[in-house]
XYZ file of C-alpha atoms in Angstrom:
744
model
C 13.056 39.661 6.838
C 15.842 40.499 4.396
C 18.755 38.451 3.036
C 22.171 38.079 4.619
C 25.260 39.164 2.689
C 26.104 35.557 1.767
C 22.676 34.992 0.219
C 22.659 38.352 -1.555
C 25.897 37.281 -3.231
C 24.485 34.053 -4.703
C 24.657 34.034 -8.507
C 21.470 32.208 -9.558
C 22.097 32.847 -13.252
C 25.376 30.934 -12.900
C 23.417 28.138 -11.203
C 21.009 28.062 -14.167
C 23.920 27.964 -16.624
C 25.507 25.056 -14.813
C 22.201 23.115 -14.659
C 21.699 23.760 -18.370
C 25.227 22.653 -19.267
C 26.899 20.729 -16.412
C 29.957 19.916 -18.528
C 30.849 23.606 -18.739
C 32.592 23.428 -15.331
C 35.506 21.162 -14.527
C 35.612 19.170 -11.315
C 38.376 21.477 -9.986
C 36.187 24.519 -10.548
C 33.120 22.881 -9.100
C 34.217 22.814 -5.438
C 30.878 21.496 -4.094
C 29.076 24.183 -6.055
C 30.368 27.149 -4.027
C 32.605 28.347 -6.841
C 29.623 28.325 -9.208
C 27.187 30.445 -7.216
C 29.597 32.304 -4.931
C 31.104 31.580 -1.540
C 28.189 30.799 0.770
C 28.016 29.618 4.389
C 30.539 26.803 4.757
C 28.992 24.941 7.703
C 25.554 24.076 8.970
C 26.105 26.139 12.121
C 26.595 29.258 9.964
C 23.223 28.681 8.261
C 21.449 28.076 11.593
C 22.948 31.251 13.078
C 21.913 33.339 10.069
C 18.385 31.894 9.819
C 16.975 34.214 12.472
C 17.642 37.270 10.315
C 17.873 35.937 6.730
C 14.793 34.797 4.818
C 16.679 32.416 2.524
C 18.739 30.825 5.307
C 15.488 30.333 7.242
C 13.967 28.628 4.187
C 16.987 26.329 3.852
C 16.815 25.467 7.562
C 13.102 24.689 7.163
C 13.835 22.411 4.200
C 16.582 20.605 6.078
C 14.242 20.074 9.024
C 11.559 18.527 6.801
C 14.170 16.371 5.085
C 15.363 15.142 8.478
C 11.816 14.076 9.356
C 11.660 12.144 6.082
C 15.017 10.465 6.840
C 13.850 9.362 10.296
C 10.514 8.129 8.945
C 12.146 6.059 6.208
C 14.822 4.680 8.562
C 12.092 3.534 10.938
C 10.134 1.895 8.116
C 13.286 0.201 6.796
C 14.303 -1.130 10.240
C 17.657 0.655 10.068
C 17.928 0.580 13.861
C 16.638 -1.418 16.812
C 13.289 0.217 17.751
C 13.845 -0.770 21.390
C 17.206 1.028 21.391
C 17.010 3.897 18.887
C 19.829 6.407 18.346
C 19.936 8.856 21.245
C 19.596 11.885 18.959
C 16.932 10.405 16.656
C 14.348 13.074 17.454
C 16.676 15.959 18.310
C 16.354 19.285 16.528
C 18.937 19.485 13.727
C 20.301 22.696 15.280
C 21.266 20.674 18.373
C 23.032 17.878 16.482
C 26.796 18.198 16.212
C 26.941 16.186 12.999
C 24.935 18.915 11.256
C 26.352 21.888 13.133
C 29.764 20.907 11.793
C 28.380 19.525 8.542
C 29.722 20.999 5.312
C 27.364 22.703 2.874
C 27.304 22.088 -0.875
C 25.107 22.740 -3.898
C 23.694 20.623 -6.690
C 22.181 22.141 -9.831
C 19.307 20.191 -11.331
C 17.312 20.639 -14.530
C 14.118 18.644 -15.034
C 11.773 18.808 -17.976
C 8.441 20.475 -17.180
C 5.214 19.848 -19.034
C 4.624 22.127 -22.005
C 2.714 21.224 -25.158
C 4.499 23.968 -27.097
C 8.301 23.671 -27.152
C 10.726 22.741 -24.387
C 10.427 24.232 -20.927
C 12.406 23.333 -17.821
C 12.215 23.295 -14.066
C 15.469 24.310 -12.394
C 16.241 23.259 -8.840
C 18.998 24.470 -6.540
C 19.654 21.717 -3.989
C 21.330 23.014 -0.815
C 22.967 20.153 1.075
C 24.374 19.699 4.569
C 26.574 16.619 4.847
C 26.996 15.062 8.284
C 30.437 15.567 9.817
C 32.709 12.589 10.398
C 32.311 8.847 9.728
C 28.864 7.489 10.521
C 27.171 4.088 10.520
C 23.819 3.567 8.771
C 22.089 2.819 12.080
C 23.078 6.265 13.386
C 20.548 7.767 10.916
C 22.733 10.768 10.117
C 21.951 11.031 6.402
C 22.701 14.262 4.597
C 20.058 16.999 4.686
C 18.727 18.496 1.460
C 16.632 21.605 0.808
C 15.411 21.671 -2.792
C 14.618 25.165 -4.049
C 12.879 25.582 -7.381
C 14.033 28.626 -9.386
C 11.183 30.247 -11.306
C 10.398 33.425 -13.200
C 7.523 35.755 -12.344
C 5.742 35.026 -15.649
C 6.254 33.567 -19.108
C 6.666 37.011 -20.679
C 10.350 37.101 -19.841
C 12.624 39.963 -20.844
C 15.136 39.641 -23.644
C 18.032 39.046 -21.272
C 19.801 35.745 -20.692
C 16.927 34.323 -18.602
C 14.837 33.872 -21.745
C 17.269 31.240 -23.027
C 16.727 28.918 -20.076
C 13.048 28.108 -20.759
C 12.456 28.828 -17.105
C 9.310 27.774 -15.256
C 6.742 30.246 -13.971
C 6.051 31.001 -10.327
C 2.588 29.708 -9.421
C 0.301 32.710 -9.047
C -1.693 33.279 -5.858
C -4.799 33.889 -7.974
C -6.245 30.602 -9.344
C -7.994 32.631 -12.062
C -4.868 34.404 -13.260
C -4.259 34.392 -17.003
C -1.342 31.990 -16.487
C -3.423 29.505 -14.453
C -6.380 29.534 -16.846
C -4.010 29.106 -19.799
C -2.389 26.099 -18.108
C -5.759 24.440 -17.476
C -6.837 25.016 -21.079
C -3.513 23.659 -22.336
C -3.885 20.425 -20.301
C -7.445 19.881 -21.503
C -6.754 20.640 -25.162
C -3.626 18.486 -25.189
C -5.519 15.546 -23.681
C -8.515 15.846 -26.021
C -6.332 16.094 -29.135
C -3.485 13.715 -28.314
C -4.510 11.143 -25.690
C -6.340 8.353 -27.448
C -6.697 6.332 -24.244
C -8.627 9.198 -22.603
C -11.344 9.338 -25.224
C -14.799 8.019 -24.325
C -15.989 4.716 -25.674
C -18.170 4.794 -28.824
C -21.760 5.665 -27.982
C -20.895 7.105 -24.577
C -20.966 10.773 -25.617
C -24.411 11.737 -24.380
C -25.499 14.104 -21.647
C -26.766 12.916 -18.234
C -30.479 12.744 -17.408
C -30.320 16.312 -16.101
C -27.600 18.929 -16.412
C -27.042 22.638 -15.873
C -26.714 25.068 -18.776
C -24.314 27.736 -17.478
C -23.426 29.509 -20.712
C -26.444 29.942 -22.981
C -25.005 33.163 -24.403
C -27.906 35.288 -23.212
C -27.697 35.625 -19.450
C -24.542 35.090 -17.412
C -26.414 35.832 -14.195
C -28.611 32.736 -14.520
C -28.161 29.041 -15.184
C -30.846 26.581 -16.212
C -31.651 22.968 -15.371
C -32.058 21.009 -18.624
C -33.432 17.545 -19.360
C -33.574 17.437 -23.154
C -30.170 16.940 -24.777
C -31.271 16.519 -28.392
C -28.961 18.303 -30.800
C -26.765 19.733 -28.043
C -23.015 19.682 -27.524
C -22.534 16.558 -25.434
C -19.452 17.789 -23.593
C -20.153 18.379 -19.926
C -18.159 18.937 -16.738
C -18.974 16.873 -13.620
C -18.207 18.453 -10.247
C -16.600 16.487 -7.413
C -17.127 18.344 -4.140
C -17.633 18.180 -0.378
C -21.239 18.957 0.531
C -20.388 20.008 4.069
C -22.818 19.905 6.981
C -25.522 22.080 5.409
C -27.460 21.818 2.163
C -27.800 25.425 0.966
C -29.330 24.612 -2.421
C -30.630 21.268 -3.689
C -32.958 19.947 -6.348
C -36.225 18.702 -4.836
C -39.641 17.780 -6.155
C -40.807 21.280 -5.237
C -37.949 23.107 -6.999
C -37.698 20.939 -10.128
C -39.808 23.192 -12.348
C -38.471 26.483 -10.960
C -34.874 25.365 -11.593
C -35.788 24.754 -15.224
C -36.916 28.370 -15.423
C -33.574 29.533 -14.097
C -31.348 29.618 -11.020
C -29.687 32.941 -10.161
C -25.939 32.433 -10.068
C -25.730 34.469 -6.875
C -28.059 31.938 -5.168
C -25.461 29.202 -5.585
C -23.015 28.371 -2.784
C -19.452 29.518 -3.444
C -18.167 26.133 -4.649
C -20.922 25.940 -7.289
C -20.309 29.542 -8.362
C -16.608 28.765 -8.739
C -17.437 25.675 -10.806
C -19.589 27.821 -13.123
C -16.668 30.265 -13.459
C -14.259 27.488 -14.486
C -16.674 25.901 -16.963
C -17.144 29.253 -18.674
C -13.403 30.008 -18.615
C -12.710 26.697 -20.371
C -15.202 27.582 -23.116
C -17.673 24.869 -22.113
C -21.396 25.101 -21.428
C -22.808 22.207 -19.405
C -22.206 21.298 -15.772
C -23.399 18.330 -13.705
C -23.671 18.661 -9.920
C -25.223 15.773 -8.023
C -27.228 17.884 -5.567
C -28.703 20.002 -8.382
C -29.240 17.234 -10.950
C -30.681 14.432 -8.781
C -34.017 14.957 -7.030
C -32.894 14.672 -3.432
C -36.302 13.856 -1.883
C -37.296 11.270 -4.517
C -35.973 7.816 -3.511
C -36.700 6.337 -6.934
C -34.883 9.119 -8.779
C -31.974 8.858 -6.366
C -31.778 5.094 -6.848
C -31.899 5.392 -10.646
C -29.314 8.165 -10.821
C -27.024 6.553 -8.245
C -26.894 3.537 -10.550
C -25.768 5.868 -13.351
C -23.115 7.590 -11.254
C -20.300 5.571 -12.797
C -21.498 6.524 -16.278
C -21.784 10.241 -15.396
C -18.243 10.599 -14.042
C -16.706 8.186 -16.528
C -18.064 9.959 -19.591
C -17.675 13.559 -18.462
C -15.560 15.675 -20.795
C -13.829 16.774 -17.582
C -14.266 16.113 -13.880
C -13.693 19.306 -11.924
C -12.489 18.633 -8.385
C -13.027 21.270 -5.699
C -10.142 19.635 -3.876
C -9.306 22.387 -1.396
C -12.898 23.130 -0.294
C -14.238 21.372 2.807
C -17.823 22.479 2.077
C -19.944 23.947 -0.682
C -19.979 27.325 1.079
C -16.177 27.563 1.076
C -15.392 27.736 -2.636
C -12.056 26.862 -4.246
C -11.008 29.972 -6.192
C -10.010 32.231 -3.309
C -6.415 33.481 -3.134
C -3.908 30.743 -2.453
C -1.915 30.917 0.778
C 1.623 32.197 0.527
C 4.047 29.424 -0.326
C 7.488 28.932 1.186
C 9.446 31.125 -1.200
C 11.847 34.040 -1.426
C 11.881 36.766 -4.070
C 15.404 37.144 -5.405
C 17.079 39.770 -7.544
C 20.144 38.320 -9.159
C 23.127 39.952 -10.797
C 23.153 40.413 -14.553
C 19.394 40.778 -15.000
C 16.592 43.076 -13.954
C 14.041 40.235 -13.974
C 13.141 38.987 -10.471
C 13.396 35.285 -9.702
C 11.677 33.224 -7.021
C 13.161 30.443 -4.907
C 10.413 28.062 -3.691
C 10.995 25.263 -1.186
C 9.825 21.917 -2.600
C 8.277 19.111 -0.531
C 10.675 16.329 0.390
C 10.487 13.714 -2.353
C 10.023 10.041 -1.402
C 13.278 8.134 -1.346
C 14.490 7.240 -4.814
C 12.061 9.600 -6.564
C 12.849 12.916 -8.240
C 9.409 14.459 -7.698
C 6.742 14.663 -5.023
C 4.113 14.455 -7.796
C 2.434 11.046 -7.613
C -1.001 9.545 -7.040
C -0.931 10.975 -3.501
C -0.270 14.564 -4.577
C -3.664 15.716 -3.243
C -3.871 13.274 -0.341
C -3.878 15.987 2.343
C -6.628 18.087 0.752
C -10.140 18.228 2.320
C -11.818 16.428 -0.595
C -9.398 13.508 -0.193
C -10.801 12.921 3.286
C -14.297 12.211 1.971
C -15.191 8.601 1.147
C -17.886 9.457 -1.410
C -15.405 11.450 -3.488
C -12.907 8.636 -3.972
C -14.879 6.854 -6.693
C -15.370 10.139 -8.525
C -11.605 10.493 -8.861
C -11.187 6.866 -9.921
C -13.964 7.039 -12.507
C -12.745 10.219 -14.212
C -11.030 9.940 -17.587
C -9.530 13.349 -16.940
C -9.755 15.374 -13.742
C -8.641 18.892 -12.807
C -7.922 19.366 -9.087
C -8.003 22.848 -7.558
C -5.737 22.275 -4.576
C -4.660 24.592 -1.800
C -1.394 25.594 -3.460
C -1.888 24.852 -7.143
C -3.822 22.935 -9.784
C -3.112 19.250 -10.424
C -4.104 17.470 -13.643
C -4.697 13.709 -13.960
C -5.694 11.637 -16.967
C -4.838 8.299 -18.522
C -1.565 9.582 -19.996
C -0.390 12.398 -17.765
C -0.202 13.672 -14.205
C 0.934 17.300 -14.070
C 1.142 20.177 -11.606
C 0.770 23.882 -12.235
C 4.396 24.401 -11.187
C 5.495 22.330 -14.191
C 6.240 18.973 -12.571
C 4.759 16.063 -14.486
C 4.994 12.354 -14.996
C 3.662 10.035 -17.652
C 1.185 7.461 -16.410
C -0.187 4.258 -17.862
C -3.995 4.258 -17.832
C -6.325 6.223 -15.635
C -7.287 5.006 -12.167
C -10.217 2.876 -13.346
C -8.064 1.404 -16.096
C -5.515 0.313 -13.512
C -8.256 -1.294 -11.413
C -9.504 -3.188 -14.452
C -6.026 -4.295 -15.490
C -5.275 -5.467 -11.954
C -8.552 -7.432 -11.870
C -7.609 -9.253 -15.075
C -4.126 -10.355 -13.968
C -3.320 -14.051 -13.783
C -0.601 -13.499 -11.191
C -1.684 -13.731 -7.565
C 0.062 -13.852 -4.195
C -0.222 -17.627 -4.507
C 1.670 -18.086 -7.765
C 3.981 -15.147 -8.371
C 7.192 -14.552 -6.473
C 10.180 -13.822 -8.687
C 13.641 -14.220 -7.260
C 17.188 -13.751 -8.536
C 19.886 -16.142 -7.376
C 21.746 -13.343 -5.584
C 18.783 -12.838 -3.285
C 17.445 -9.697 -4.928
C 13.702 -9.842 -5.388
C 11.094 -8.416 -7.677
C 7.519 -8.132 -6.503
C 5.109 -8.459 -9.435
C 1.663 -6.971 -9.574
C -1.012 -9.216 -8.141
C -4.637 -9.675 -9.068
C -6.921 -7.124 -7.379
C -3.970 -5.519 -5.575
C -5.094 -2.124 -6.938
C -8.634 -2.646 -5.626
C -7.516 -3.472 -2.106
C -4.987 -0.609 -2.110
C -7.904 1.645 -3.007
C -9.957 0.190 -0.127
C -7.102 1.016 2.268
C -7.377 4.639 1.114
C -11.175 4.541 1.197
C -11.453 3.254 4.778
C -9.176 6.036 6.017
C -11.711 8.633 4.786
C -14.736 10.145 6.504
C -18.303 9.242 5.647
C -21.382 10.875 7.149
C -23.675 7.840 7.155
C -22.161 4.492 8.092
C -24.787 2.723 5.996
C -23.209 4.313 2.880
C -19.909 2.459 3.214
C -20.700 0.029 0.373
C -23.119 2.247 -1.628
C -20.372 4.889 -1.927
C -18.448 2.398 -4.081
C -21.415 1.391 -6.250
C -20.210 3.399 -9.239
C -16.812 1.718 -9.197
C -18.374 -1.694 -8.683
C -20.636 -1.185 -11.727
C -17.746 0.089 -13.847
C -15.506 -2.816 -12.867
C -18.166 -5.520 -13.170
C -18.891 -4.424 -16.734
C -15.371 -5.486 -17.766
C -14.174 -7.997 -15.177
C -15.336 -11.601 -15.275
C -15.692 -11.752 -11.527
C -18.265 -11.638 -8.732
C -18.494 -8.889 -6.145
C -19.146 -9.985 -2.562
C -19.753 -7.062 -0.191
C -16.584 -5.141 -1.103
C -14.476 -8.230 -1.888
C -13.924 -9.782 -5.326
C -14.330 -13.543 -5.640
C -11.085 -13.954 -7.597
C -9.298 -12.180 -4.760
C -11.367 -13.712 -1.970
C -8.713 -15.001 0.421
C -6.624 -11.861 -0.051
C -9.716 -9.776 0.706
C -10.624 -11.790 3.813
C -7.151 -11.189 5.240
C -7.854 -7.666 6.492
C -7.042 -6.050 9.801
C -6.654 -2.635 11.356
C -4.060 -0.417 9.720
C -3.209 1.611 12.829
C -2.625 0.293 16.332
C -3.436 3.710 17.797
C -6.772 4.041 15.966
C -9.041 1.141 17.018
C -11.753 -0.039 14.669
C -15.419 0.359 15.572
C -18.703 -1.048 14.314
C -20.508 1.169 11.811
C -23.967 2.229 12.935
C -26.771 0.469 11.087
C -24.547 -1.858 9.046
C -26.375 -5.124 8.293
C -23.816 -6.773 6.037
C -21.641 -9.823 6.706
C -19.072 -9.900 9.518
C -16.239 -11.120 7.292
C -16.026 -8.046 5.021
C -13.846 -5.024 5.760
C -17.049 -2.964 5.560
C -18.200 -4.526 8.851
C -15.832 -2.181 10.705
C -15.256 1.549 10.697
C -11.714 2.884 10.493
C -8.540 2.368 8.406
C -7.915 -1.246 7.401
C -5.073 -2.931 5.546
C -4.625 -6.109 3.521
C -1.195 -7.211 4.788
C -0.762 -10.208 2.507
C 0.134 -7.927 -0.433
C 2.908 -6.048 1.371
C 4.045 -8.895 3.634
C 7.425 -9.504 1.984
C 8.303 -5.815 1.674
C 7.402 -4.941 5.265
C 8.216 -8.115 7.138
C 11.007 -9.943 5.330
C 12.584 -7.928 2.523
C 15.999 -9.375 3.314
C 14.836 -12.985 2.995
C 14.515 -15.010 -0.199
C 10.847 -15.672 -0.743
C 8.772 -18.767 -0.866
C 5.148 -18.467 -1.955
C 1.873 -18.099 -0.098
C -0.316 -21.195 -0.278
C -4.120 -21.170 0.034
C -5.490 -23.275 2.882
C -9.144 -22.403 2.266
C -11.365 -22.772 -0.792
C -14.524 -20.970 -1.864
C -17.641 -23.142 -1.869
C -20.475 -20.684 -2.378
C -22.471 -17.672 -1.233
C -26.122 -16.755 -1.180
C -27.725 -14.159 -3.435
C -28.185 -11.677 -0.588
C -24.587 -10.589 -1.190
C -25.475 -9.379 -4.670
C -28.984 -8.017 -4.205
C -31.051 -5.994 -1.786
C -32.773 -8.791 0.074
C -34.032 -9.670 3.514
C -32.062 -12.925 3.515
C -28.966 -13.153 5.697
C -25.802 -12.828 3.548
C -23.501 -15.788 3.978
C -20.256 -17.187 2.602
C -19.214 -20.845 2.684
C -15.597 -21.985 2.631
C -13.815 -25.282 2.863
C -11.071 -24.614 5.396
C -9.195 -25.997 8.422
C -10.950 -24.885 11.617
C -9.841 -25.398 15.206
C -11.171 -24.329 18.616
C -9.174 -21.661 20.474
C -7.963 -23.008 23.811
C -6.898 -19.662 25.298
C -5.614 -16.182 24.554
C -3.398 -13.621 26.262
C -1.724 -10.282 25.569
C 1.151 -10.705 23.133
C 4.605 -10.672 24.704
C 6.370 -7.347 24.223
C 9.618 -9.073 23.233
C 9.449 -11.228 20.076
C 10.268 -14.895 20.706
C 13.567 -16.282 19.468
C 13.693 -18.537 16.435
C 13.643 -22.267 17.087
C 15.729 -22.791 13.952
C 19.448 -23.355 14.360
C 20.266 -20.711 11.749
C 17.988 -17.972 10.517
C 15.784 -15.292 12.048
C 11.992 -15.182 11.853
C 10.188 -12.482 9.883
C 9.118 -9.272 11.599
C 5.959 -9.500 13.694
C 2.765 -7.687 12.788
C 2.870 -4.178 14.240
C -0.885 -4.164 14.928
C -1.467 -7.624 16.430
C -1.669 -7.369 20.222
C -2.724 -10.817 21.457
C -1.636 -14.448 21.137
C -4.077 -17.309 20.629
C -3.573 -20.946 21.592
C -4.739 -23.986 19.628
C -3.909 -27.691 19.523
C -3.193 -29.542 16.284
C -1.802 -32.797 15.051
C 1.641 -32.605 13.474
C 2.678 -34.630 10.434
C 4.096 -37.400 12.586
C 0.718 -37.858 14.250
C 1.548 -36.336 17.630
C -0.673 -33.672 19.166
C 1.023 -30.362 19.880
C 0.056 -26.974 21.313
C 0.854 -23.789 19.362
C 0.360 -20.056 19.800
C -0.132 -17.517 17.031
C -0.317 -13.707 17.064
C -3.524 -11.906 16.194
C -6.135 -9.505 17.479
C -9.837 -8.965 17.919
C -11.281 -6.645 15.273
C -13.107 -4.264 17.634
C -11.476 -3.604 21.007
C -14.643 -2.474 22.737
C -16.272 -5.841 21.946
C -13.522 -8.001 23.464
C -15.161 -8.399 26.875
C -18.412 -9.583 25.290
C -16.921 -12.295 23.065
C -17.817 -15.855 24.047
C -14.296 -17.297 24.008
C -15.639 -20.779 24.792
C -17.019 -20.804 21.232
C -14.057 -19.033 19.622
C -12.524 -20.781 16.615
C -9.586 -20.270 14.274
C -10.150 -20.619 10.519
C -6.886 -20.838 8.578
C -6.820 -19.113 5.187
C -3.189 -19.146 3.994
C 0.249 -20.409 4.933
C 3.789 -19.314 4.062
C 6.768 -21.570 4.790
C 9.774 -19.477 5.763
C 12.560 -21.706 4.438
C 16.208 -21.738 5.533
C 19.221 -23.397 3.950
C 19.953 -25.521 7.024
C 17.048 -27.906 6.389
C 14.529 -26.117 8.594
C 11.615 -23.770 8.052
C 9.235 -21.618 10.065
C 5.502 -21.561 9.439
C 3.604 -18.276 8.991
C -0.218 -18.241 8.735
C -3.107 -15.872 8.131
C -6.558 -16.702 9.403
C -9.869 -15.538 10.855
C -11.076 -15.680 14.446
C -14.786 -16.523 14.483
C -17.435 -17.298 17.083
C -19.849 -20.199 16.569
C -23.503 -19.139 16.652
C -25.817 -22.008 17.441
C -28.975 -20.168 16.393
C -27.854 -19.675 12.785
C -25.498 -22.686 12.695
C -22.770 -20.432 11.356
C -19.691 -18.421 12.371
C -19.278 -14.693 12.920
C -15.889 -13.089 12.375
C -14.490 -11.253 15.423
C -10.755 -11.083 14.668
C -7.768 -12.344 12.727
C -4.418 -14.091 13.164
C -1.185 -13.113 11.446
C 2.051 -14.682 12.598
C 4.403 -17.612 12.842
C 3.470 -20.691 14.817
C 4.997 -20.471 18.287
C 5.669 -23.440 20.521
C 7.381 -23.589 23.914
C 8.252 -19.857 23.839
C 10.145 -20.191 20.551
C 9.060 -19.699 16.958
C 8.445 -23.315 15.991
C 10.941 -24.781 13.511
C 10.094 -27.757 11.310
C 12.402 -30.032 9.302
C 12.303 -29.423 5.553
C 12.903 -31.737 2.636
C 16.231 -31.870 0.836
C 16.509 -29.740 -2.276
C 17.671 -26.476 -3.816
C 16.383 -23.495 -1.847
C 17.153 -21.268 -4.843
C 14.774 -23.169 -7.112
C 11.683 -21.310 -8.220
C 9.355 -23.917 -6.704
C 10.734 -24.080 -3.190
C 7.447 -24.586 -1.339
C 7.672 -28.292 -2.073
C 10.616 -28.382 0.339
C 8.310 -27.381 3.199
C 5.048 -29.353 3.197
C 2.331 -28.343 5.655
C 3.614 -29.320 9.135
C 0.074 -29.670 10.501
C -2.324 -32.478 9.725
C -5.633 -30.629 9.458
C -8.793 -31.673 7.663
C -10.808 -29.090 5.787
C -14.429 -28.609 6.763
C -17.294 -26.648 5.289
C -17.520 -23.395 7.239
C -20.389 -20.927 6.816
C -19.652 -17.317 7.748
C -22.316 -14.661 8.287
C-alpha cells in the first residue's frame, strides 16, 4: 500500500522544527497545524475514504479507532452516562458516526525528552486529531480522537543534514540483537551501576548463589559449566526469569549433577536458555542463574533450602533477565520482532528516511503508555511464579514482544526512548507501604471545596500486587502461597509485622475484605489447598480488595468520611506461620448476627431514604442481598438487607443457610448536610461448624444498609460536615455487641 497525495505532501521536517521551537510560528500561521506540515485531509470522512488505499491514512484511522475504545472505556469507568440508557452510538464504528465523519482534522507537534546517558535526545510525536462536529454534551461520549505517531530515524548514525540537529530517536530494530539494541541494554546497565545508589546491593550481599552457570570461561563458547565454588570469583551474576512451559527439556537432577559440572553443551539448552547465555555474554558478564539448572529438581531438601533463598538470589542479582515474550523455554525471546504499526516516510529536504510509528493510547492524563503495566500483556506476566521475581529485582531487563523495557529503583525506560523516573524498586515500594502509619481508618484528606486527595495507605501496595497475582496462571494450586515465599521473606526481614496466609496483621481487616474482581469470571476452590477459608488464597481466580478504591470507584463526587473498624484482632495459632498439622485459625472480636434470608439482588438500585443526597454506587460484583435483624440505637429491633455474594458460585447450593452468619468488619457513614447519613458496611459471610466450634468463610457483604426497599437513612448529630473529624456526627446506628469469633 502506498501513500495518497495528501500524505506524500506532508512536511515532517517542518513538524520537527515546530516541535523543537513552537514559538517560531504565530497563531495566525498555525491554522490547526495544516499550514505547518502542508494542507492535509480537512475532514474525518476524507481520511476514512483514503484509508483503503493509503498506508498512513489507514494508520491514522487505526489510531483513532483505538483512541475511541479508550474514550468509551474511561467514560464507562467514570460513570459519564447512565449504564441502563447508554448513548445510542456508543459502540458504533467511528466511520459510521456523523460527528467524526464531519469532524475537522488538526495536528499537534510534541517533543518529549527520551532517555540518553550521553547528551540530550528527544522523542518527537505528530498527533493527528479529529474533533467531533457540532456542540456535544459530556454524556454523549463524543470526545476528540487522537492518533499519536512517533517520528524516528532509521539509526543514530544520521547524515549531516538538518535531521542531525533534532536529536531524533531511533526506530526500534526488528532484531533484538542489533548493535543499537545491545548498546541500549549496555547503556541502561552501566548507567544504573554507576549512578543509581539506591539500586546497589546491601553490604555483604555480593556473593554468588549456591550453584550457578559459568557461560563465559574464555576457553569454550560451545559449553557452559555448573559451578558451586565461588571463592575468588567475580560475584556479578544474572538471574533468569522465565516460563518453564509444559515440558522440562533440561533440568538439574541428582543423576545429572556431576555431569553438568563437567560441562553442558550450549546446543543442548532450550532456546530461552540459549538466548539468556547470548545476552549474558553480550553484556560482558560471565555467570548465570537459572532455577531449573541450579536447583536439584528431584531433591526435596535441596528444593526447600533453595526456595528459601529465592528472595536473596533475585534480590542480589547484578541483573534479572526477563524472557518476557516467551511462553515456554523452547520458544526463546531473541527471534525477530513482529512488524510494528509504522510507515516508512521520505520527506522533502533530506535523503534520510523517517519512520512514523503508531503509539498505544496513553491513559487519560498521562503523556506516556510506559508505566508499571508496560509488560502486562506479555506471556511471562501471566505466570504467578514470575511475579515475585520482578518485584525482587533491583534491576530487570525485559525482552518484550516489540521492544526491551528496563526497570530499576530510579528509572523505567523503553527501547523506543520513552522513560520515567521512579521512586524505589518494586520491593522498596512494598516495604515503604508496609511501614506507613496512614490506613483506610485514619487518613482521608479533604479540601473545603469538595476536592479530595487519597493518600497512600498501609499495605495498599501489597494488596494491589495480590490483585495482579491472582489474575495470573499457576500450574499447581498448592503453590499459591509458596510462590510468594520469596517476597514474604524479603518483606518480613524489614517490616515489623506478622504474615498470616497471604495477609499482613497490620492490614488484617483490609486483607479480609476481599471478593471476586470480575462478575463474569467466577471464583473456584483451588485443588489441594488446606489453608484457612478467610484468606484470598482459599479461592482461585482474580480477587480485589475494594476498601482501598472504594471512594474513587463508588463515590468520587462525595466528600469523604472515614472507614471505622468494627472488628479487632485477638489472636491466631502458629499453624499460620509454620508447616504444621494443626488447623490454622484466626480469632476476632466482632459483631456477628445470624442471616435470616437471602435473595438475588434487585437489578435496579434502591432509592435513598435520605431527603437530600444520593447513595454511593453499588458493588458491581455483588449479586445477592442478605437479611439480618439488629437493634437500633433507640432500642427497637429492625430488619435490614445488605448486598453481598457467596465466594464460590458452584458451592451455593451446598451451603447450610440455617447456620449462615454475618460478621461485620468495617463501617462507613455516608454523611449529608441535611442532618442524615447512610450506613455502608463490609463484612464476611460465614457458616458455623459445630464439630470444630468455629466459622468457615463462604462469602462477603459490601453495601449500604437497606430497609423497607430504601437505602436506610439515619439522623446525624449537629456539627460541621466540612470538619476533618466528621465521623463523630454519625455514630453507629446499630447496637451490636462484639463477640469472640474463631475463623478456620
